[in-house]
Short mmCIF file of C-alpha atoms and ligand atoms in Angstrom, two decimals:
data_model
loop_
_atom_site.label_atom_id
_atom_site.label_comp_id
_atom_site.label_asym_id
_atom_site.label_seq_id
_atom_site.Cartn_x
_atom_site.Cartn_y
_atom_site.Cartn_z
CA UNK A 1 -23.70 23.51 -104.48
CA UNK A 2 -27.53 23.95 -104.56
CA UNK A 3 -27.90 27.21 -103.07
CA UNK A 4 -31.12 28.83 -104.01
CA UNK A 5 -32.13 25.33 -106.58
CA UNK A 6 -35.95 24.21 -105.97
CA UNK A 7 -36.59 20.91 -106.22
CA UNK A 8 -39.49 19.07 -105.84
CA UNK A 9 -39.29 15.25 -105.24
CA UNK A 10 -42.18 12.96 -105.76
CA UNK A 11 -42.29 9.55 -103.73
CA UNK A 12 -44.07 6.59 -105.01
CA UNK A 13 -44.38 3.18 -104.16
CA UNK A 14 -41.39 0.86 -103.96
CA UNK A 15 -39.87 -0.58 -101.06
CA UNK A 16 -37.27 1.96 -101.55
CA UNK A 17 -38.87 4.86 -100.91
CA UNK A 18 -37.51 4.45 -96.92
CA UNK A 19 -34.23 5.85 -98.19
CA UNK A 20 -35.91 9.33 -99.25
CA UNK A 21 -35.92 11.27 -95.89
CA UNK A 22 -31.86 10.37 -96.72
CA UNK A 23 -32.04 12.04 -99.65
CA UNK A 24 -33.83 15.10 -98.95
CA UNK A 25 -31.70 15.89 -96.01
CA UNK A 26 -28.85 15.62 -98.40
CA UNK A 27 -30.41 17.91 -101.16
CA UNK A 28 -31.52 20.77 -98.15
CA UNK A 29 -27.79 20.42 -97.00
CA UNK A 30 -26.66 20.93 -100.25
CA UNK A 31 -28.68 24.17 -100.01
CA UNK A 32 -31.83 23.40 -102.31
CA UNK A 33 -34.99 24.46 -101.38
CA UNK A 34 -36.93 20.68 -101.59
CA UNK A 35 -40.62 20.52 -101.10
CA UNK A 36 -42.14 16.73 -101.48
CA UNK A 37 -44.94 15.01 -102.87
CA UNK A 38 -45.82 11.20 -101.82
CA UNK A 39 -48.08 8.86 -103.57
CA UNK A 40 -50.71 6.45 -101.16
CA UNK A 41 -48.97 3.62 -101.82
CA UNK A 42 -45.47 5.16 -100.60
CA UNK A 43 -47.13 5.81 -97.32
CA UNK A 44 -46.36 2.48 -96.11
CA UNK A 45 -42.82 2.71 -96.76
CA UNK A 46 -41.85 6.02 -95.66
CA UNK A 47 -44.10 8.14 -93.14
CA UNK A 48 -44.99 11.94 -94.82
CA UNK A 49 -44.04 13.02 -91.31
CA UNK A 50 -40.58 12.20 -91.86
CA UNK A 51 -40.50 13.96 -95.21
CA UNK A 52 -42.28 16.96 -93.73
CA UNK A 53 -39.75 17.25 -91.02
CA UNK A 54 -36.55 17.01 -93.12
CA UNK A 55 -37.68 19.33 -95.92
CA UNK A 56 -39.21 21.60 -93.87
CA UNK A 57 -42.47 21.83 -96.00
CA UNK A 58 -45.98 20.00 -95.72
CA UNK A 59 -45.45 16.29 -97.79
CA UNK A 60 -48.21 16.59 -99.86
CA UNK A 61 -50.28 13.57 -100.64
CA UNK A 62 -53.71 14.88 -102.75
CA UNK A 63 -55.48 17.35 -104.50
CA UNK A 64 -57.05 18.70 -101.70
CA UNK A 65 -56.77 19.51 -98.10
CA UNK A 66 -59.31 17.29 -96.08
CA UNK A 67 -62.10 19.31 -95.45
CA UNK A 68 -61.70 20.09 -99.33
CA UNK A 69 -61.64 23.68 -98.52
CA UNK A 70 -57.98 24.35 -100.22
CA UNK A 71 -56.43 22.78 -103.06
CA UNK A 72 -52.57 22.10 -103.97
CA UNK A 73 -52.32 23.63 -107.32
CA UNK A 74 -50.75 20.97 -109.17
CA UNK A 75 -49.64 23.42 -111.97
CA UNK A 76 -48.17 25.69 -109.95
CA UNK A 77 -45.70 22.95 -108.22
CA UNK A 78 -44.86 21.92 -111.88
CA UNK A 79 -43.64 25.73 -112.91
CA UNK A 80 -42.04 26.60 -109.03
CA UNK A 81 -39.51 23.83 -108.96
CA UNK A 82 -36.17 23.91 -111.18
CA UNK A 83 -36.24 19.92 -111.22
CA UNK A 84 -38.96 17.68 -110.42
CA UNK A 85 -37.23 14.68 -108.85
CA UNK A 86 -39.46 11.17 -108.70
CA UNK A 87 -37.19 8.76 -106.42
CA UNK A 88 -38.27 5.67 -106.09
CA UNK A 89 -40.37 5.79 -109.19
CA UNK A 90 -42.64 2.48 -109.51
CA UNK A 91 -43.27 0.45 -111.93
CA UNK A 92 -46.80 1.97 -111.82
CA UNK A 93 -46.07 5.65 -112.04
CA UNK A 94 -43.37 4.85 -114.63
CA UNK A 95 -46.18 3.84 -116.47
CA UNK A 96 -48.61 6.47 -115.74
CA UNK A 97 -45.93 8.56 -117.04
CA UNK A 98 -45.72 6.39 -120.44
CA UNK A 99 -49.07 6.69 -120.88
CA UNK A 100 -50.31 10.57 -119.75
CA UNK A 101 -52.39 9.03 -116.90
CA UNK A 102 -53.55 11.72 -114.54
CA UNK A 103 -55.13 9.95 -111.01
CA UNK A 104 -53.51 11.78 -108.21
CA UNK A 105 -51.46 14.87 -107.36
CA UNK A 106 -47.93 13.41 -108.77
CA UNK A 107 -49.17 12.44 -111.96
CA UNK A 108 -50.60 15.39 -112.64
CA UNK A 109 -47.27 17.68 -111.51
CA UNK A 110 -45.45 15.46 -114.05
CA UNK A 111 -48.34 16.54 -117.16
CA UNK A 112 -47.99 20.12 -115.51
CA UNK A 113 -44.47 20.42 -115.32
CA UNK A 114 -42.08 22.27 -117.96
CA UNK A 115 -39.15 22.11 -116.10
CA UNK A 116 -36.59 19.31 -116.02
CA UNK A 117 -38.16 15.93 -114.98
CA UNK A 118 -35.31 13.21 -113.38
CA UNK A 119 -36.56 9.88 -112.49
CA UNK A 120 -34.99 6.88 -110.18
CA UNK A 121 -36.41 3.79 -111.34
CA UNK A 122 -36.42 1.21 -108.35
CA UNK A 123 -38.35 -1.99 -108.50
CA UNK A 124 -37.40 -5.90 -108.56
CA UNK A 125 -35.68 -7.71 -111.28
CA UNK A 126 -38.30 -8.79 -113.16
CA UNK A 127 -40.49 -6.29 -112.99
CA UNK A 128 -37.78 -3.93 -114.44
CA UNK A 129 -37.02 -6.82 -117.05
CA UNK A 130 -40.09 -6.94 -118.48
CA UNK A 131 -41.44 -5.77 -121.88
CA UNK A 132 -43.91 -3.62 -120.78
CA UNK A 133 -41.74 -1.17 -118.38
CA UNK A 134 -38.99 -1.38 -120.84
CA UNK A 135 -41.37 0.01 -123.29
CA UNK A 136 -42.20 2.53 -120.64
CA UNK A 137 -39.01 3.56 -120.35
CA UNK A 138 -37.75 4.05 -123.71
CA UNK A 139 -41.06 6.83 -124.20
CA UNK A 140 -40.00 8.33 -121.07
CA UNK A 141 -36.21 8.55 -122.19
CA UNK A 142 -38.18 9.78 -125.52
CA UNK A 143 -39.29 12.88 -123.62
CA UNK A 144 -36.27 13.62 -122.11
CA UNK A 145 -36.91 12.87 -118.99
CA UNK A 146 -33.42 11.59 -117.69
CA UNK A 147 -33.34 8.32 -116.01
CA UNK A 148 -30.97 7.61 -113.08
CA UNK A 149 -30.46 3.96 -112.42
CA UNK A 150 -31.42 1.85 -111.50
CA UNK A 151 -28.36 -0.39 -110.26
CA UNK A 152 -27.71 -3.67 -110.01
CA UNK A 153 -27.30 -5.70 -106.78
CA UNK A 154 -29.22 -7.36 -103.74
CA UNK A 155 -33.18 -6.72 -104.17
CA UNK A 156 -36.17 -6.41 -101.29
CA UNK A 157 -37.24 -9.19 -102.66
CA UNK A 158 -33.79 -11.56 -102.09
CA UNK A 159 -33.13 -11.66 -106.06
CA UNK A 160 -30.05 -9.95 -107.05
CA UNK A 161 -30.52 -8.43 -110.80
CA UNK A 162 -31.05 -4.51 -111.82
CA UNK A 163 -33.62 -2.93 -110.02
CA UNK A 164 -32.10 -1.15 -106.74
CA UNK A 165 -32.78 2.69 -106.50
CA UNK A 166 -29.21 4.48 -106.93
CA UNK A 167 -27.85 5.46 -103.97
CA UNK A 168 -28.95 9.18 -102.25
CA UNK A 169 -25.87 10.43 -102.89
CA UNK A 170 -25.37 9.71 -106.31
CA UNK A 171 -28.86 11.04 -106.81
CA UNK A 172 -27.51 14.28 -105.32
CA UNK A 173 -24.45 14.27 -107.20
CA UNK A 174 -26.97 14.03 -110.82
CA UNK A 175 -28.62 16.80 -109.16
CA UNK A 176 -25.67 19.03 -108.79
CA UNK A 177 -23.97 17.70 -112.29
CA UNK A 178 -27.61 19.04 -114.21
CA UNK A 179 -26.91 22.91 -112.33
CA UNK A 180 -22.91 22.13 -113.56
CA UNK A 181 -23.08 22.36 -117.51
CA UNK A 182 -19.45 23.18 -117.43
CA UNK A 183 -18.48 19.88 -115.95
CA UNK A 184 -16.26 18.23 -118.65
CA UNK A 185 -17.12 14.73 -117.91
CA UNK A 186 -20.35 15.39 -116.89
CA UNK A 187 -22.44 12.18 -118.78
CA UNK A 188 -20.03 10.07 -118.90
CA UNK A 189 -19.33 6.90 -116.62
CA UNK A 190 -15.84 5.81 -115.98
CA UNK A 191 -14.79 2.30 -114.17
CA UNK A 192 -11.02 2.78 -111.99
CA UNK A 193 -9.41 -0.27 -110.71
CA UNK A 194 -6.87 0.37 -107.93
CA UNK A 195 -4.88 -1.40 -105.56
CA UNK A 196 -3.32 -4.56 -105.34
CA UNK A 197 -4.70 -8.48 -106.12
CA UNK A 198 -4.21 -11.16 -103.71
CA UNK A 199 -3.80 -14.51 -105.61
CA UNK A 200 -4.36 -17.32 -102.66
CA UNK A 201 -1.89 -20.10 -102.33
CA UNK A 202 -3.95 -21.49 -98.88
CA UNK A 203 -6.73 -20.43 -96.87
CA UNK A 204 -4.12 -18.08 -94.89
CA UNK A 205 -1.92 -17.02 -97.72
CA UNK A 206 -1.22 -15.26 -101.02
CA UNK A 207 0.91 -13.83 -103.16
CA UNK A 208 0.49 -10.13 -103.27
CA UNK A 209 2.51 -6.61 -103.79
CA UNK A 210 2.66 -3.09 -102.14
CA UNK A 211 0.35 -1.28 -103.59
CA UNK A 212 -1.45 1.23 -101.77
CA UNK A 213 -4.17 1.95 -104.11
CA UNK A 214 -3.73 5.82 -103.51
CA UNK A 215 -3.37 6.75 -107.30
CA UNK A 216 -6.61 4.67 -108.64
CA UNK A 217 -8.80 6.69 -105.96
CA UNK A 218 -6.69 10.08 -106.69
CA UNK A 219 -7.96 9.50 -110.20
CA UNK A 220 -11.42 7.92 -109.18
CA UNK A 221 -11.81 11.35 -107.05
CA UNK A 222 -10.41 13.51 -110.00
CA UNK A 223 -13.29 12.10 -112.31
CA UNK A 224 -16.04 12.66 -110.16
CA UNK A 225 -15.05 16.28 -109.25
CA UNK A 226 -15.37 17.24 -113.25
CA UNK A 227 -18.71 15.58 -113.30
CA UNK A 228 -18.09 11.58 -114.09
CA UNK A 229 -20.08 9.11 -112.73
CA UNK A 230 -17.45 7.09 -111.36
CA UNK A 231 -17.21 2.91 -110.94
CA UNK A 232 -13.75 1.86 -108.47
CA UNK A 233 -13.08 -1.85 -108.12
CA UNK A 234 -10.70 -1.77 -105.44
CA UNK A 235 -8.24 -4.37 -104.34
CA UNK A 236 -8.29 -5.68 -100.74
CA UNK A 237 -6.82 -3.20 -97.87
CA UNK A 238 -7.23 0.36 -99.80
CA UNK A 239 -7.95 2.83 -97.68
CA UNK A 240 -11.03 4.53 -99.10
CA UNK A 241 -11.81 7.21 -96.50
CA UNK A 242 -11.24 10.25 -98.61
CA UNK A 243 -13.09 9.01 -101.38
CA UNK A 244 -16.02 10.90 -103.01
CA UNK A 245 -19.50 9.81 -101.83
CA UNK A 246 -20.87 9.39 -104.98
CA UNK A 247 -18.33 7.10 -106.51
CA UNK A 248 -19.81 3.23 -106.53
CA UNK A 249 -16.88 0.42 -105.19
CA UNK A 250 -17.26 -2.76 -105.94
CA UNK A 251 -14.57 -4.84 -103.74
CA UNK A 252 -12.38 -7.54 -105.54
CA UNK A 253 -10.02 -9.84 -104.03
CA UNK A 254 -7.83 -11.90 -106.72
CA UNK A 255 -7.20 -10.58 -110.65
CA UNK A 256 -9.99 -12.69 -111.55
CA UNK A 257 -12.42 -11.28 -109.46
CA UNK A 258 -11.58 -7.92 -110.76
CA UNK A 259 -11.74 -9.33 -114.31
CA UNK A 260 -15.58 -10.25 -113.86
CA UNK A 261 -16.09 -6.61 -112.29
CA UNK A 262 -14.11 -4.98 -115.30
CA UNK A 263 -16.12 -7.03 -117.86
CA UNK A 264 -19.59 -6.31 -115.66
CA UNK A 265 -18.93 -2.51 -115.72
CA UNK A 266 -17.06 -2.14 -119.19
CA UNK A 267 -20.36 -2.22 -121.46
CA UNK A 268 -21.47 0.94 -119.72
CA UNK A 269 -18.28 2.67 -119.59
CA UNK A 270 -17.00 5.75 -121.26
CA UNK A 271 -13.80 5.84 -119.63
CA UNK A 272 -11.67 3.12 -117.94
CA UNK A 273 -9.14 4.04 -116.34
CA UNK A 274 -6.49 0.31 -115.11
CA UNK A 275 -4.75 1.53 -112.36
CA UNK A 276 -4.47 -1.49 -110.41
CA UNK A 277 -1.48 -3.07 -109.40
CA UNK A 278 -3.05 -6.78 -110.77
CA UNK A 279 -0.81 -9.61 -109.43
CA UNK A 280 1.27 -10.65 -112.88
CA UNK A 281 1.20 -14.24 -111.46
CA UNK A 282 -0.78 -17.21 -109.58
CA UNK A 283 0.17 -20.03 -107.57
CA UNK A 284 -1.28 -22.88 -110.23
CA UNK A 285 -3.15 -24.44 -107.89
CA UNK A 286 -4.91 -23.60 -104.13
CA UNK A 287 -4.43 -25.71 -101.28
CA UNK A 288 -8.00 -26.32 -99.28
CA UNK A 289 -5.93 -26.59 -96.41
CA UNK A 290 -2.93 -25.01 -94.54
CA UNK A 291 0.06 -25.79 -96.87
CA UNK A 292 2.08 -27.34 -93.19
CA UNK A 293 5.89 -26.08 -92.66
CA UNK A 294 8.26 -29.58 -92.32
CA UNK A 295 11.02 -28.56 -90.23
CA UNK A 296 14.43 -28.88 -92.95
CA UNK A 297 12.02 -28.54 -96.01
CA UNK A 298 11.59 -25.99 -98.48
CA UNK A 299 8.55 -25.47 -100.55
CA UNK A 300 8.27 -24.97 -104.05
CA UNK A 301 5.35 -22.99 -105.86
CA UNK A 302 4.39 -23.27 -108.91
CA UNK A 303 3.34 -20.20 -110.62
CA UNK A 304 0.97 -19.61 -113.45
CA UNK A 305 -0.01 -16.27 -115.35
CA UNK A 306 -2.67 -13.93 -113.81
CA UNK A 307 -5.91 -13.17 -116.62
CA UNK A 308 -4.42 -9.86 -118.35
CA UNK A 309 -7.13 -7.42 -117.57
CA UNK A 310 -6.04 -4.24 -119.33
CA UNK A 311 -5.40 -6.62 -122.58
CA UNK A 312 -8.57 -7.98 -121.88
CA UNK A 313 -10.12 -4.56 -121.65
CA UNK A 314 -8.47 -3.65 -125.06
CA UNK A 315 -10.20 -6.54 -126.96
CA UNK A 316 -13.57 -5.36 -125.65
CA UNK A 317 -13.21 -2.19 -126.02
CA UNK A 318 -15.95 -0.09 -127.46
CA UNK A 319 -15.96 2.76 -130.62
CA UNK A 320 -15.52 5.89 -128.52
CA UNK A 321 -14.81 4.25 -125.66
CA UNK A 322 -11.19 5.79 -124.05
CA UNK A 323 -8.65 3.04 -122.18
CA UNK A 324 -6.06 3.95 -119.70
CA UNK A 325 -3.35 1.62 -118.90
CA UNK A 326 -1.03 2.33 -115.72
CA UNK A 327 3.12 0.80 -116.11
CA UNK A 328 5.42 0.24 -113.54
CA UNK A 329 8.99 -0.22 -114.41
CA UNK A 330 12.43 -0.56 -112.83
CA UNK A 331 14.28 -0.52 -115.98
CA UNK A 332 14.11 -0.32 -119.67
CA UNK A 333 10.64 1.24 -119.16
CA UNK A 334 10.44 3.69 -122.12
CA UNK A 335 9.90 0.48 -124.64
CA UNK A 336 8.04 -2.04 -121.67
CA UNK A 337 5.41 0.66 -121.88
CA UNK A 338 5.41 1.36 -125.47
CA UNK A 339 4.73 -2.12 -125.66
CA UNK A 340 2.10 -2.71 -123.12
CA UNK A 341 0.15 0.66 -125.18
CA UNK A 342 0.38 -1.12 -128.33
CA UNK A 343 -0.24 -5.30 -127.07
CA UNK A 344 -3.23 -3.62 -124.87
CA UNK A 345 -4.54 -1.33 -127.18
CA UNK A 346 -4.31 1.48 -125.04
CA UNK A 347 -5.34 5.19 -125.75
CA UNK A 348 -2.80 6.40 -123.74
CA UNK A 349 -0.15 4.57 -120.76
CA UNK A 350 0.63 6.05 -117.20
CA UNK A 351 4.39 5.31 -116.74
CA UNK A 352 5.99 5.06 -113.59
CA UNK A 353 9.62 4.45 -112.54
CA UNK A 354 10.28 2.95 -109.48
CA UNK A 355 13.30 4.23 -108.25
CA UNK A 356 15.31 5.60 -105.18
CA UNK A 357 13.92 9.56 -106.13
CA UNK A 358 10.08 8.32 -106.65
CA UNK A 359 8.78 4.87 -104.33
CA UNK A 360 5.69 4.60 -105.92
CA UNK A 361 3.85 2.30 -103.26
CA UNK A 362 2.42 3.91 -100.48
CA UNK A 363 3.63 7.47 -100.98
CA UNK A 364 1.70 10.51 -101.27
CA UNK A 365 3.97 11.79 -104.41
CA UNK A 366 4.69 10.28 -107.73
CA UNK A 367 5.99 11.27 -111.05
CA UNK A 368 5.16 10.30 -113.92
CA UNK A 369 5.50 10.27 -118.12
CA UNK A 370 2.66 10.22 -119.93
CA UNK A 371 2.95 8.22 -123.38
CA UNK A 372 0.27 8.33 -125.91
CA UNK A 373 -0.66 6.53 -129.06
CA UNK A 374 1.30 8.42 -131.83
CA UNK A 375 4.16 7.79 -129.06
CA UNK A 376 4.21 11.45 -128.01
CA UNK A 377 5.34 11.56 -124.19
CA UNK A 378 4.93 13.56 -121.93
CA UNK A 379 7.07 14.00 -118.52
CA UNK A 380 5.81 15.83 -115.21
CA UNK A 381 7.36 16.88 -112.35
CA UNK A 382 7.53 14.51 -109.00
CA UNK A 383 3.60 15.79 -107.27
CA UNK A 384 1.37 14.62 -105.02
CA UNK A 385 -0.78 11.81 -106.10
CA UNK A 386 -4.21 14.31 -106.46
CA UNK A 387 -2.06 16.67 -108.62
CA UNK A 388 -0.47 13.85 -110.92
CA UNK A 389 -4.63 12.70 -110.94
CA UNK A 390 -5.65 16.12 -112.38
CA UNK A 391 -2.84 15.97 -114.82
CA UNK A 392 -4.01 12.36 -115.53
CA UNK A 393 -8.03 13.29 -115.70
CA UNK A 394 -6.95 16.76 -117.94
CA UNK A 395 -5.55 13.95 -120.69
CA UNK A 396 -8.41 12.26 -120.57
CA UNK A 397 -10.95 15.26 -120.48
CA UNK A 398 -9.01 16.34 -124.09
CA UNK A 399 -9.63 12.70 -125.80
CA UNK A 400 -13.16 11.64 -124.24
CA UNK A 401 -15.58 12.08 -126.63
C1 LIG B 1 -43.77 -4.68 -99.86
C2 LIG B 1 -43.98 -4.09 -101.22
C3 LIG B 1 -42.89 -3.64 -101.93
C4 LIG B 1 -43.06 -3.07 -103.20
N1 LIG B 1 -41.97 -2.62 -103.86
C5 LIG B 1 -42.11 -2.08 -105.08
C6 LIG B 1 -40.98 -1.60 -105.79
O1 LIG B 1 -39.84 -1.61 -105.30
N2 LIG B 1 -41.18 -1.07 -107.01
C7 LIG B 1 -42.42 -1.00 -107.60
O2 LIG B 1 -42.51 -0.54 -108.73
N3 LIG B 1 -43.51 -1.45 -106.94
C8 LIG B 1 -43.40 -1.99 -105.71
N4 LIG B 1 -44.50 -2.44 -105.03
C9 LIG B 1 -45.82 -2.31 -105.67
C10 LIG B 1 -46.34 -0.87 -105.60
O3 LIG B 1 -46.37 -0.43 -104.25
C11 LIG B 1 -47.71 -0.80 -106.26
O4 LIG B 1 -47.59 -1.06 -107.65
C12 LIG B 1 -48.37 0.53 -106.05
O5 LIG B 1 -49.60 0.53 -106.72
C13 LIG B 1 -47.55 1.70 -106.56
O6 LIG B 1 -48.30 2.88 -106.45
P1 LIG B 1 -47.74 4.33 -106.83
O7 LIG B 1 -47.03 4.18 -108.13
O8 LIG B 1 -48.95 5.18 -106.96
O9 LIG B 1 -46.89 4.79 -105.72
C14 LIG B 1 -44.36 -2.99 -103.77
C15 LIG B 1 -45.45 -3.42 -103.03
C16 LIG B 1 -45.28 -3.97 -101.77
C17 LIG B 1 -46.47 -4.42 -100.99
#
């Protein structure tokens, strides 16, 4: 996918910087010629050794050579690369960058350079909270340099905020989306749920359903193949081996877990795409302890309504912003999901029918009618799941804006 691409990554000094020899072996197997520049500070986190050996190019580190006797022409790097890549950027560099500061080699390929400049943020919470780099960033983002990340999660530091380095991959995958113009989605970030919710009665039970959670990644996979940066908040026991690298999973076990992940990710979100098969119902209250079986007795449950995520969804829901709902119905499902588009404030509403000729759970094939706002539906022949995704994604692709 990179065949013949130059890029030129800078390494500066954040804790993250061990993940780079990571990334440049992924960017050289992508094909891309990558040649590597590392600030003093990064030296303690990531040896130039490393980075010499996997890109198969000195990492250069200053102006000069030793002995002063030859000179890496910072000018030239800036004009021979198609990107220039700085992951982990600091929270110094970053503002270096602000501010046209020009003290070592990397600084001065970023005044030099006319190409594309892409930057990976990575630094702890507060550091990226505060005023100062948040000013930094916004003249960056100014200048068009494009910003990737940084993500939220578990720090160096043992805070958990925004501040982690996006992962290689996804790095990779910005790489390859900037040499893919064509890429539909390419841009924009879309969240998937998939699978099935467990709602826990006892520590060693819950009430649960079939789903496989084949369809939400099918989808999830779809959207990252025309360029999306994609979001899946899986249920528990999806099978996720097939999925793209680059897409981000954030594992939720009951409907209200994947309610706090669906409101976490939906402020960001371009596309979001409710696939999962959320349990409709809740035992009303959780036993701490083994609910015991008494020999001759039965056991009544109590249920209570599950949080309606998709509705939920459709009250938050941004201008521009494009909601997919998923139905599945054993009868009478024409109006159900005419209803659920409406109630949910759906753009459009996935049907399925479960019946003898399509078992939805667990198979690789499903059919399905597609039913949009103005009511206008559309049926599709029985496929597999990846085919019924493109059909899916190709809907979405013509209303995204
Ligand atoms: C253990 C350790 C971890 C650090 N992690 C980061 C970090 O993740 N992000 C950051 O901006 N600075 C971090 N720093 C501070 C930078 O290394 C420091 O600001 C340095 O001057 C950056 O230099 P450079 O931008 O020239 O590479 C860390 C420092 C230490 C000692």
């Amino acid at each position: 996918m990179l065949q013949g691409k130059k890029i030129l990554l800078g390494v500066t000094g954040s804790i993250a910087a061990y993940k780079t020899p990571e990334l440049v072996r992924q960017l050289v197997q992508q094909g891309a010629s990558v040649k590597v520049i590392i600030t003093a500070a990064a030296k303690d986190f990531v040896s130039p050794l490393v980075l010499a050996t996997v890109s198969k190019n000195e990492a250069l580190q200053t102006f000069t050579s030793e002995d002063h006797s030859t000179w890496n022409n910072h000018v030239e790097l800036g004009l021979w690369c198609d990107i220039f890549l700085v992951a982990p950027l600091s929270a110094n560099t970053l503002a270096k960058f602000a501010n046209g500061n020009c003290d070592n080699l990397l600084t001065a390929v970023f005044l030099s350079c006319r190409n594309t400049v892409m930057v990976a943020p990575a630094m702890d919470v507060d550091m990226f909270k505060h005023a100062s780099t948040q000013k930094n960033l916004e003249i960056i983002a100014k200048n068009n340099i494009k910003i990737i990340g940084p993500e939220s999660g578990e720090l160096a530091s043992g805070l958990t905020g925004k501040g982690r380095m996006t992962e290689p991959e996804d790095i990779v995958q910005e790489v390859i989306n900037y040499f893919n113009p064509s890429l539909p989605l390419r841009n924009k970030m879309a969240v998937v749920t998939t699978g099935p919710t467990q709602e826990a009665l006892d520590p060693v039970r819950f009430i649960g359903n079939h789903s496989s959670g084949k369809m939400g990644v099918a989808v999830a996979n779809c959207l990252a193949a025309k360029g999306a940066s994609v979001i899946l908040i899986s249920g528990p026991s999806v099978s996720l081996g097939n999925l793209n690298k680059s897409i981000k999973v954030i594992h939720v076990t009951s409907a209200a877990d994947m309610l706090k992940a669906c409101k976490q990710t939906q402020p960001d979100a371009n596309i979001m795409v409710m696939a999962a098969a959320v349990a409709d119902f809740k035992p009303e209250g959780f036993s701490e302890q083994k609910i015991k079986k008494k020999s001759s007795e039965g056991l009544n449950i109590q249920l209570v309504p599950t949080e309606d995520i998709a509705a939920e969804m459709g009250k938050l829901k941004k201008e521009g912003q494009l909601l997919v709902g998923f139905a599945l119905e054993t009868n009478d499902e024409t109006q159900h999901a005419e209803r659920k588009l409406k109630n949910k404030n759906l753009d459009f509403i996935v049907l399925n029918k479960l019946e003898e000729t399509n078992q939805v759970f667990g198979s690789d094939f499903n059919r399905i009618t597609i039913i949009d706002k103005n009511l206008v539906t559309t049926p599709f022949e029985k496929k597999s799941k990846d085919a019924v995704a493109s059909d899916i994604v190709e809907k979405i692709i013509t209303l995204v804006q």
